[in-house]
Amino acid sequence: MTTVIKNGTIVTADLTYKADVLIEGGTITAIGPNLSGDKVLDATGCYIMPGGIDPHTHLEMPFMGTYSADDFESGTRAGLAGGTTMVVDFILPGQGQGLMDAAKAWHNKSGRAHADYSFHMAITWWGQQVFDDMEASVKAGITSFKHFMAYKGALMVNDDELFSSFRRVGDLGGLAMVHAENGDVVAELTAKLLAEGNTGPEAHAYSRPPQVEGEATNRAIMIADMAGTPLYVVHTSCEDAHEAIRRARQAGKRVWGEPLIQHLVLDESEYFNANWDHAARRVMSPPFRDKKHQDSLWAGLQSGSLSCVATDHCAFTTAQKRFGVGNFSKIPNGTGGLEDRLPVLWQHGVNTGRLTPNEFVAVTSTNIAKILNLYPKKGAVLVGADADLIVWDPAKEKTIGATAQQSAIDYNVFEGQKVKGLPRYTLTRGRVAFEDGTVHGQEGWGQFVGREARPAVNRALTAWKELTAPRPVTRTGIPATGV
Ligand code: URP
Ligand code: ZN
Ligand code: ZN
Ligand code: ZN
């Protein structure tokens, strides 16, 4: 059975042109004029683009005393409804748990996925077993390793562990990733705020000012430089972090920054809403920032100093958020966005003229596929690529609301936002999984996509080279004569 998408305009990260797309056996087999196939999808007035890749999700993840509410079933279903055809989810090993043991648990959890997925591995503790397991992880196609510089007493790793792990990632040709916030300072500020009676959700934002993110981003970049590994900074939310990333990139370092759709369009005033639930539902780390930081993130996407737009989809219900009544530090951190990332970015990016449709494709799909070594299987409209595609209707409109969403939670942080630009069809490996507002899911359709390691490009020019060069012994013992 062949499928052909006709009468549309193909939009990739670098080209815009009119052509039909032929699909057979889950991959694109021809692109050109006047193609025919068994099943015809009409793309009149629409763009044919690579499906979105969300490089940052937490599905059914144990966190802060509970589990994130969307699992691989509802999470990938939400993605498809919004044009996202792949997620890259974080495996979170428990303290003392082997990495491959945790990977097995994640493979078990992902069995009901409607769309393809890949994994990052989190390094949540350090020891010989983790060092050894990292090689097994790379061999199993899990080649990126995330480190939390925050969540002290739970997931946080210290600088010595960060340096050891980064060196290991560099040796293995993997990709180091960081959640960059100074966890020690956050812990101090949290204790002070609580002691002063600041228990509400707004205090979450006070406890994590931009400086804690800027400092940690700088520190991670310098440590990665000394370790000779490329670095991917997740959820870059402020100018302080963006500045560090810009500086590193200008110096030739392979450092990438990932703003979230939430930080691009929602600001810190959300935490001052008089309604406790409203504010708590938006508690995530890093917190939403003011306009100045939002402008910086948009500028980064426009200039190329920031590379991808993610969601960090880690959704909790209102009931779960209420674990933190009386103590903001107990509010499970995280927000949703899988279904909304593409439409909201199109609305605030393309419809305002801040991004071209090609730049939209780059930051939602192609750049991500390249950085994570998924390209051109994913992130491309090319013969031989997986037919993970969206037929995007720039004239289709809706108002975002929780009642019509796929996510399992009972609210939506973008509630009430009007968007123009939505998928008409979403295809996952050639299968039409979303059509005219309806998801035609197939549990278990999604496949794990392993990724290969590659040599650490940074080693040619970073401090790692100097630091690891053999040094002559310049002095031994006690000087023969004193001063
Ligand atoms: O608040 C957030 N971001 N929750 C998810 C876990 C993480 O830090 O990415
Ligand atoms: Zn994080
Ligand atoms: Zn509200
Ligand atoms: Zn995250």
Coordinates of C-alpha atoms and ligand atoms in Angstrom, one line a residue:
M1 CA 0.0 0.0 0.0
T2 CA 1.4 3.4 -1.0
T3 CA 0.3 6.8 0.3
V4 CA 0.8 10.0 -1.6
I5 CA 0.5 13.6 -0.2
K6 CA -0.6 15.8 -3.0
N7 CA -0.9 19.6 -3.8
G8 CA 1.2 20.8 -0.8
T9 CA 4.3 22.9 -0.3
I10 CA 7.2 21.1 1.2
V11 CA 8.9 23.1 4.0
T12 CA 12.2 21.9 5.4
A13 CA 14.9 23.6 7.5
D14 CA 16.3 25.1 4.3
L15 CA 14.0 24.8 1.4
T16 CA 10.4 25.7 0.4
Y17 CA 9.0 24.1 -2.8
K18 CA 5.9 22.5 -4.3
A19 CA 6.0 18.7 -4.7
D20 CA 4.1 15.6 -3.9
V21 CA 5.5 13.0 -1.4
L22 CA 5.2 9.2 -1.9
I23 CA 5.3 6.9 1.0
E24 CA 5.8 3.1 1.0
G25 CA 6.7 0.8 3.9
G26 CA 6.9 3.7 6.4
T27 CA 9.5 5.7 4.5
I28 CA 9.5 8.4 1.8
T29 CA 10.2 6.7 -1.5
A30 CA 9.7 9.6 -4.0
I31 CA 9.4 13.4 -4.0
G32 CA 8.3 15.2 -7.1
P33 CA 5.5 16.4 -9.3
N34 CA 2.4 14.3 -10.3
L35 CA 3.0 11.3 -8.1
S36 CA 0.2 8.8 -7.5
G37 CA -0.5 6.2 -4.8
D38 CA -3.2 4.0 -3.4
K39 CA -4.2 6.4 -0.7
V40 CA -4.2 10.2 -1.4
L41 CA -3.9 12.9 1.3
D42 CA -4.8 16.3 0.1
A43 CA -2.4 19.1 1.2
T44 CA -4.0 22.0 -0.7
G45 CA -3.1 25.2 1.1
C46 CA -0.8 23.3 3.5
Y47 CA 2.8 22.8 4.3
I48 CA 4.4 19.4 4.4
M49 CA 7.0 19.4 7.1
P50 CA 9.1 16.9 9.1
G51 CA 7.2 15.8 12.2
G52 CA 8.1 17.6 15.4
I53 CA 10.7 15.9 17.7
D54 CA 10.4 16.7 21.3
P55 CA 13.9 16.3 22.8
H56 CA 12.9 16.6 26.4
T57 CA 10.0 14.7 28.0
H58 CA 9.4 12.9 31.4
L59 CA 6.6 10.3 30.9
E60 CA 5.4 8.3 33.9
M61 CA 8.5 9.4 35.8
P62 CA 8.9 8.9 39.5
F63 CA 9.5 12.4 40.9
M64 CA 9.0 14.4 44.1
G65 CA 7.0 11.6 45.7
T66 CA 4.7 10.8 42.8
Y67 CA 4.7 9.9 39.1
S68 CA 4.2 12.3 36.2
A69 CA 0.7 11.9 35.0
D70 CA 1.2 11.4 31.3
D71 CA 2.7 8.0 30.3
F72 CA 4.0 6.9 26.9
E73 CA 0.4 6.2 25.7
S74 CA -1.2 9.6 26.5
G75 CA 2.1 11.5 26.0
T76 CA 2.7 10.3 22.4
R77 CA -1.0 10.5 21.6
A78 CA -0.9 14.2 22.7
G79 CA 2.2 14.7 20.6
L80 CA 0.6 13.3 17.5
A81 CA -2.4 15.6 17.9
G82 CA -0.1 18.6 17.9
G83 CA 2.3 17.4 15.1
T84 CA 5.0 15.8 17.3
T85 CA 6.0 12.4 15.9
M86 CA 8.9 11.6 18.2
V87 CA 9.8 12.1 21.9
V88 CA 13.2 11.7 23.6
D89 CA 12.5 10.7 27.2
F90 CA 14.8 10.7 30.2
I91 CA 15.6 7.4 31.9
L92 CA 15.9 8.2 35.6
P93 CA 17.9 5.6 37.6
G94 CA 17.2 5.5 41.3
Q95 CA 20.1 6.0 43.8
G96 CA 22.3 3.0 43.5
Q97 CA 20.4 1.5 40.6
G98 CA 22.3 0.3 37.5
L99 CA 21.8 2.2 34.4
M100 CA 20.8 -0.8 32.3
D101 CA 18.3 -1.9 34.9
A102 CA 16.7 1.5 34.7
A103 CA 16.8 1.3 30.9
K104 CA 14.9 -2.0 31.1
A105 CA 12.2 -0.3 33.2
W106 CA 11.8 2.5 30.6
H107 CA 11.6 0.0 27.7
N108 CA 8.8 -1.8 29.6
K109 CA 7.0 1.5 30.2
S110 CA 7.2 2.6 26.5
G111 CA 5.4 -0.4 25.1
R112 CA 2.1 1.4 24.5
A113 CA 3.7 4.4 22.6
H114 CA 1.8 5.5 19.5
A115 CA 4.9 7.2 18.0
D116 CA 8.6 6.6 17.9
Y117 CA 10.8 7.4 20.9
S118 CA 14.4 7.5 22.0
F119 CA 16.0 7.8 25.4
H120 CA 18.5 10.0 27.3
M121 CA 20.2 8.5 30.4
A122 CA 20.3 10.5 33.6
I123 CA 23.3 10.3 35.8
T124 CA 21.8 10.6 39.2
W125 CA 24.6 9.1 41.3
W126 CA 28.3 8.2 40.7
G127 CA 30.4 5.1 41.1
Q128 CA 32.2 2.3 39.3
Q129 CA 29.0 0.7 38.2
V130 CA 27.7 3.9 36.6
F131 CA 31.1 4.4 34.9
D132 CA 30.9 0.8 33.5
D133 CA 27.2 1.0 32.6
M134 CA 27.7 4.1 30.6
E135 CA 29.5 2.1 27.9
A136 CA 26.7 -0.5 27.9
S137 CA 24.2 2.4 27.6
V138 CA 26.0 3.7 24.5
K139 CA 26.1 0.2 23.0
A140 CA 22.3 0.0 23.6
G141 CA 21.8 3.2 21.6
I142 CA 21.3 5.6 24.6
T143 CA 24.2 8.0 23.9
S144 CA 23.2 11.2 25.7
F145 CA 23.6 11.6 29.5
K146 CA 21.8 14.2 31.6
H147 CA 23.1 15.6 34.8
F148 CA 21.1 17.5 37.4
M149 CA 23.0 20.4 39.0
A150 CA 19.8 21.1 41.1
Y151 CA 17.5 19.0 43.3
K152 CA 20.0 18.8 46.1
G153 CA 19.6 15.7 48.2
A154 CA 17.8 13.9 45.4
L155 CA 19.1 14.0 41.9
M156 CA 21.9 16.5 42.1
V157 CA 25.5 15.6 41.3
N158 CA 28.4 17.6 42.6
D159 CA 31.2 19.1 40.5
D160 CA 33.6 16.2 41.0
E161 CA 31.0 13.8 39.8
L162 CA 30.1 16.1 36.9
F163 CA 33.7 16.3 35.8
S164 CA 34.2 12.5 36.0
S165 CA 31.0 11.8 34.2
F166 CA 31.7 14.4 31.5
R167 CA 35.1 12.9 30.8
R168 CA 33.5 9.5 30.5
V169 CA 30.9 10.9 28.1
G170 CA 33.7 12.4 26.0
D171 CA 35.7 9.2 25.9
L172 CA 32.5 7.3 24.7
G173 CA 31.6 9.9 22.1
G174 CA 28.3 10.7 23.8
L175 CA 26.5 13.9 24.4
A176 CA 26.6 15.5 27.9
M177 CA 23.5 17.3 29.0
V178 CA 22.8 19.4 32.1
H179 CA 19.9 20.8 34.1
A180 CA 21.8 23.9 35.0
E181 CA 20.7 25.5 38.3
N182 CA 23.0 25.9 41.4
G183 CA 21.3 23.4 43.7
D184 CA 23.1 24.6 46.8
V185 CA 22.0 28.2 46.4
V186 CA 18.4 27.0 45.6
A187 CA 18.4 24.9 48.8
E188 CA 19.6 27.9 50.9
L189 CA 17.1 30.3 49.4
T190 CA 14.3 27.8 49.8
A191 CA 15.0 27.3 53.5
K192 CA 15.2 31.1 54.0
L193 CA 11.9 31.7 52.2
L194 CA 10.1 29.0 54.2
A195 CA 11.5 30.3 57.5
E196 CA 10.2 33.7 56.6
G197 CA 6.7 32.4 56.0
N198 CA 6.9 32.4 52.2
T199 CA 5.1 29.1 51.6
G200 CA 3.1 29.9 48.4
P201 CA 3.9 28.9 44.8
E202 CA 5.3 32.4 44.0
A203 CA 8.2 31.7 46.4
H204 CA 9.2 28.9 44.0
A205 CA 10.3 31.6 41.5
Y206 CA 12.1 33.6 44.3
S207 CA 14.0 30.5 45.2
R208 CA 15.4 30.1 41.7
P209 CA 16.5 33.5 40.3
P210 CA 18.2 33.8 36.9
Q211 CA 21.6 34.0 38.6
V212 CA 21.4 30.4 39.8
E213 CA 20.9 29.3 36.2
G214 CA 23.5 31.6 34.8
E215 CA 26.1 30.5 37.3
A216 CA 25.4 26.8 36.8
T217 CA 25.3 27.1 33.0
N218 CA 28.7 28.8 33.0
R219 CA 30.1 26.2 35.4
A220 CA 28.8 23.3 33.3
I221 CA 30.3 24.8 30.1
M222 CA 33.7 25.3 31.7
I223 CA 33.7 21.8 33.2
A224 CA 32.6 20.3 29.8
D225 CA 35.4 22.3 28.2
M226 CA 38.0 20.8 30.6
A227 CA 36.5 17.3 30.1
G228 CA 36.5 17.7 26.3
T229 CA 32.9 16.9 25.7
P230 CA 30.1 18.7 23.8
L231 CA 27.3 20.0 26.0
Y232 CA 23.6 20.3 25.6
V233 CA 21.9 22.7 28.1
V234 CA 18.3 21.7 28.7
H235 CA 15.5 24.2 29.4
T236 CA 17.5 27.4 28.9
S237 CA 15.2 30.0 30.4
C238 CA 17.1 33.3 30.9
E239 CA 19.5 35.8 29.4
D240 CA 22.2 34.8 32.0
A241 CA 22.3 31.3 30.7
H242 CA 21.9 32.3 27.1
E243 CA 24.8 34.7 27.4
A244 CA 27.1 31.8 28.6
I245 CA 26.0 29.6 25.7
R246 CA 26.5 32.4 23.2
R247 CA 30.0 33.1 24.5
A248 CA 30.9 29.4 24.3
R249 CA 29.6 29.0 20.8
Q250 CA 31.5 32.0 19.6
A251 CA 34.7 30.4 21.0
G252 CA 34.0 27.4 18.8
K253 CA 32.7 25.1 21.6
R254 CA 30.0 22.6 20.8
V255 CA 27.3 23.9 23.2
W256 CA 23.6 23.9 22.5
G257 CA 20.8 25.6 24.3
E258 CA 17.1 24.5 24.4
P259 CA 14.4 27.0 25.3
L260 CA 11.0 25.6 26.2
I261 CA 7.8 26.7 24.6
Q262 CA 6.5 27.6 28.1
H263 CA 9.4 30.0 28.8
L264 CA 9.0 31.6 25.4
V265 CA 5.3 32.6 26.0
L266 CA 4.5 32.5 29.7
D267 CA 6.0 34.8 32.2
E268 CA 6.5 35.1 35.9
S269 CA 3.2 37.0 36.5
E270 CA 1.6 33.5 36.4
Y271 CA 2.9 32.9 39.9
F272 CA 1.2 36.0 41.2
N273 CA -2.2 34.9 40.2
A274 CA -4.5 35.1 43.2
N275 CA -5.6 31.5 42.6
W276 CA -3.2 29.0 44.3
D277 CA -4.0 26.2 41.9
H278 CA -3.3 28.5 38.9
A279 CA 0.1 29.4 40.2
A280 CA 1.0 25.9 41.4
R281 CA 0.1 24.3 38.1
R282 CA 2.9 26.5 36.5
V283 CA 5.6 25.6 39.0
M284 CA 8.5 24.1 37.2
S285 CA 12.3 24.5 37.2
P286 CA 13.6 26.8 36.0
P287 CA 10.5 29.0 36.7
F288 CA 8.9 31.3 34.2
R289 CA 10.8 34.6 33.8
D290 CA 10.1 38.2 32.9
K291 CA 9.8 39.7 29.5
K292 CA 13.4 40.7 29.2
H293 CA 14.4 37.0 29.4
Q294 CA 11.7 36.0 26.9
D295 CA 13.1 38.5 24.4
S296 CA 16.5 37.1 24.9
L297 CA 15.3 33.5 24.1
W298 CA 13.5 34.7 21.0
A299 CA 16.6 36.5 19.8
G300 CA 18.6 33.3 20.4
L301 CA 16.2 31.3 18.2
Q302 CA 16.3 34.0 15.5
S303 CA 20.1 34.3 15.5
G304 CA 20.9 30.6 16.0
S305 CA 22.6 30.9 19.3
L306 CA 19.8 28.7 20.7
S307 CA 19.0 25.6 18.8
C308 CA 15.8 23.8 19.7
V309 CA 12.4 24.3 21.3
A310 CA 11.3 21.5 23.7
T311 CA 8.5 21.0 26.2
D312 CA 10.1 19.3 29.2
H313 CA 6.7 17.7 29.3
C314 CA 6.4 16.5 33.0
A315 CA 2.7 16.9 33.7
F316 CA 1.0 16.7 37.2
T317 CA -2.6 16.9 38.0
T318 CA -4.0 19.6 40.3
A319 CA -4.4 17.0 43.0
Q320 CA -0.7 16.2 42.7
K321 CA 0.2 19.9 42.7
R322 CA -1.7 20.3 46.0
F323 CA 1.0 18.1 47.7
G324 CA 2.7 21.5 48.1
V325 CA -0.1 23.4 49.9
G326 CA 1.7 25.1 52.8
N327 CA 5.2 24.4 51.4
F328 CA 6.0 25.4 47.8
S329 CA 9.0 23.1 47.8
K330 CA 6.7 20.1 47.8
I331 CA 4.8 21.1 44.7
P332 CA 5.9 18.6 42.0
N333 CA 8.0 20.5 39.5
G334 CA 6.8 20.3 35.9
T335 CA 4.4 21.4 33.2
G336 CA 2.9 20.0 30.1
G337 CA 3.1 21.1 26.5
L338 CA 3.5 18.1 24.1
E339 CA 0.3 18.8 22.2
D340 CA 0.8 22.5 22.2
R341 CA 4.5 23.1 21.4
L342 CA 4.1 23.4 17.6
P343 CA 0.9 25.4 17.4
V344 CA 2.0 27.8 20.1
L345 CA 5.4 28.3 18.5
W346 CA 3.8 28.8 15.1
Q347 CA 1.4 31.4 16.6
H348 CA 4.0 33.3 18.6
G349 CA 6.9 32.7 16.2
V350 CA 5.8 32.4 12.6
N351 CA 2.5 34.4 12.7
T352 CA 4.4 37.3 14.4
G353 CA 7.2 37.3 11.8
R354 CA 9.8 36.3 14.4
L355 CA 10.6 33.0 12.7
T356 CA 10.3 31.8 9.1
P357 CA 8.5 28.5 8.5
N358 CA 12.0 27.1 7.7
E359 CA 13.4 28.2 11.0
F360 CA 10.3 26.7 12.7
V361 CA 11.2 23.3 11.2
A362 CA 14.8 23.7 12.2
V363 CA 14.1 24.4 15.9
T364 CA 11.2 21.9 16.3
S365 CA 12.7 19.0 14.4
T366 CA 15.8 19.2 12.1
N367 CA 18.3 20.8 14.5
I368 CA 17.2 18.3 17.2
A369 CA 17.7 15.4 14.9
K370 CA 21.1 16.5 13.9
I371 CA 22.3 17.2 17.5
L372 CA 21.0 13.9 18.8
N373 CA 22.3 11.9 15.8
L374 CA 18.8 11.0 14.4
Y375 CA 19.2 12.8 11.1
P376 CA 18.2 12.0 8.3
K377 CA 16.1 9.1 9.5
K378 CA 14.2 11.7 11.5
G379 CA 13.9 15.5 11.0
A380 CA 14.0 15.3 7.2
V381 CA 11.7 15.3 4.1
L382 CA 14.1 13.2 2.0
V383 CA 13.9 10.0 0.0
G384 CA 14.8 7.2 2.5
A385 CA 13.8 9.1 5.6
D386 CA 11.0 7.9 7.9
A387 CA 7.7 9.2 6.8
D388 CA 7.1 11.1 10.1
L389 CA 5.4 14.0 8.6
I390 CA 2.9 16.8 9.2
V391 CA 0.5 18.3 6.8
W392 CA 0.3 21.8 8.4
D393 CA -2.7 24.0 7.7
P394 CA -1.7 27.6 8.4
A395 CA -5.3 28.7 8.3
K396 CA -6.7 26.3 10.8
E397 CA -7.6 27.8 14.2
K398 CA -8.5 26.7 17.6
T399 CA -8.6 27.9 21.2
I400 CA -6.4 25.8 23.5
G401 CA -8.3 24.2 26.4
A402 CA -8.0 21.3 28.8
T403 CA -11.4 19.9 27.9
A404 CA -10.3 18.9 24.4
Q405 CA -6.7 17.9 25.1
Q406 CA -5.1 14.4 25.0
S407 CA -3.0 14.8 28.1
A408 CA -4.3 13.1 31.3
I409 CA -4.1 16.2 33.4
D410 CA -7.1 18.5 34.2
Y411 CA -5.8 21.8 33.0
N412 CA -3.6 23.4 30.4
V413 CA -1.0 26.1 31.1
F414 CA -1.9 27.6 27.7
E415 CA -5.6 27.6 28.4
G416 CA -7.5 30.2 26.4
Q417 CA -4.7 30.9 23.9
K418 CA -5.9 31.3 20.3
V419 CA -3.6 29.7 17.8
K420 CA -3.8 29.8 14.0
G421 CA -1.7 27.0 12.3
L422 CA -2.4 23.4 13.2
P423 CA -1.8 19.9 11.7
R424 CA -4.4 18.7 9.2
Y425 CA -2.7 15.2 9.2
T426 CA 0.1 13.8 11.3
L427 CA 1.9 10.7 9.9
T428 CA 4.0 8.3 12.0
R429 CA 6.2 6.1 9.7
G430 CA 3.6 6.6 7.0
R431 CA 0.6 5.8 9.2
V432 CA -2.0 8.6 9.4
A433 CA -2.4 9.0 13.2
F434 CA -4.2 12.3 13.3
E435 CA -6.7 13.6 10.9
D436 CA -9.3 16.4 11.0
G437 CA -9.0 16.9 14.7
T438 CA -9.1 13.2 15.6
V439 CA -6.3 10.9 16.8
H440 CA -6.3 7.5 15.3
G441 CA -3.9 6.0 17.8
Q442 CA -2.3 2.6 17.7
E443 CA -0.8 1.5 21.0
G444 CA 2.5 -0.2 20.4
W445 CA 3.1 1.3 17.0
G446 CA 5.9 3.4 18.3
Q447 CA 9.4 1.9 18.1
F448 CA 12.5 2.6 20.1
V449 CA 15.1 4.5 18.0
G450 CA 18.7 3.8 19.1
R451 CA 21.3 6.4 18.4
E452 CA 25.0 6.1 17.7
A453 CA 27.9 7.8 19.5
R454 CA 30.4 9.8 17.5
P455 CA 33.8 11.3 18.2
A456 CA 33.8 14.2 20.6
V457 CA 34.5 17.1 18.2
N458 CA 35.3 19.5 21.0
R459 CA 38.6 17.8 21.8
A460 CA 40.4 19.5 18.9
L461 CA 40.2 22.9 20.5
T462 CA 39.2 22.8 24.1
A463 CA 41.1 23.1 27.4
W464 CA 40.9 19.3 27.6
K465 CA 43.8 19.1 25.2
E466 CA 46.1 21.2 27.4
L467 CA 44.9 19.6 30.6
T468 CA 45.5 16.1 29.5
A469 CA 48.8 16.7 27.8
P470 CA 51.7 15.0 29.7
R471 CA 53.5 17.5 31.9
P472 CA 57.2 17.4 32.7
V473 CA 58.0 16.9 36.4
T474 CA 59.4 20.3 37.3
R475 CA 60.1 19.9 41.0
T476 CA 60.7 17.0 43.4
G477 CA 61.3 17.0 47.1
I478 CA 62.2 19.9 49.3
P479 CA 64.3 22.8 47.9
A480 CA 68.0 22.4 48.9
T481 CA 68.3 25.9 50.1
G482 CA 65.7 28.0 51.7
V483 CA 65.1 31.7 51.2
Ligands
URP1 O1 10.3 21.3 36.6 C1 10.8 20.5 35.8 N1 11.5 20.9 34.8 N2 10.5 19.2 36.0 C2 11.0 18.1 35.2 C3 12.3 17.6 35.7 C4 13.4 18.5 35.1 O2 14.0 19.2 35.9 O3 13.6 18.6 33.9
ZN2 ZN 15.5 19.7 34.4
ZN3 ZN -6.2 30.3 36.1
ZN4 ZN 13.2 17.9 32.3

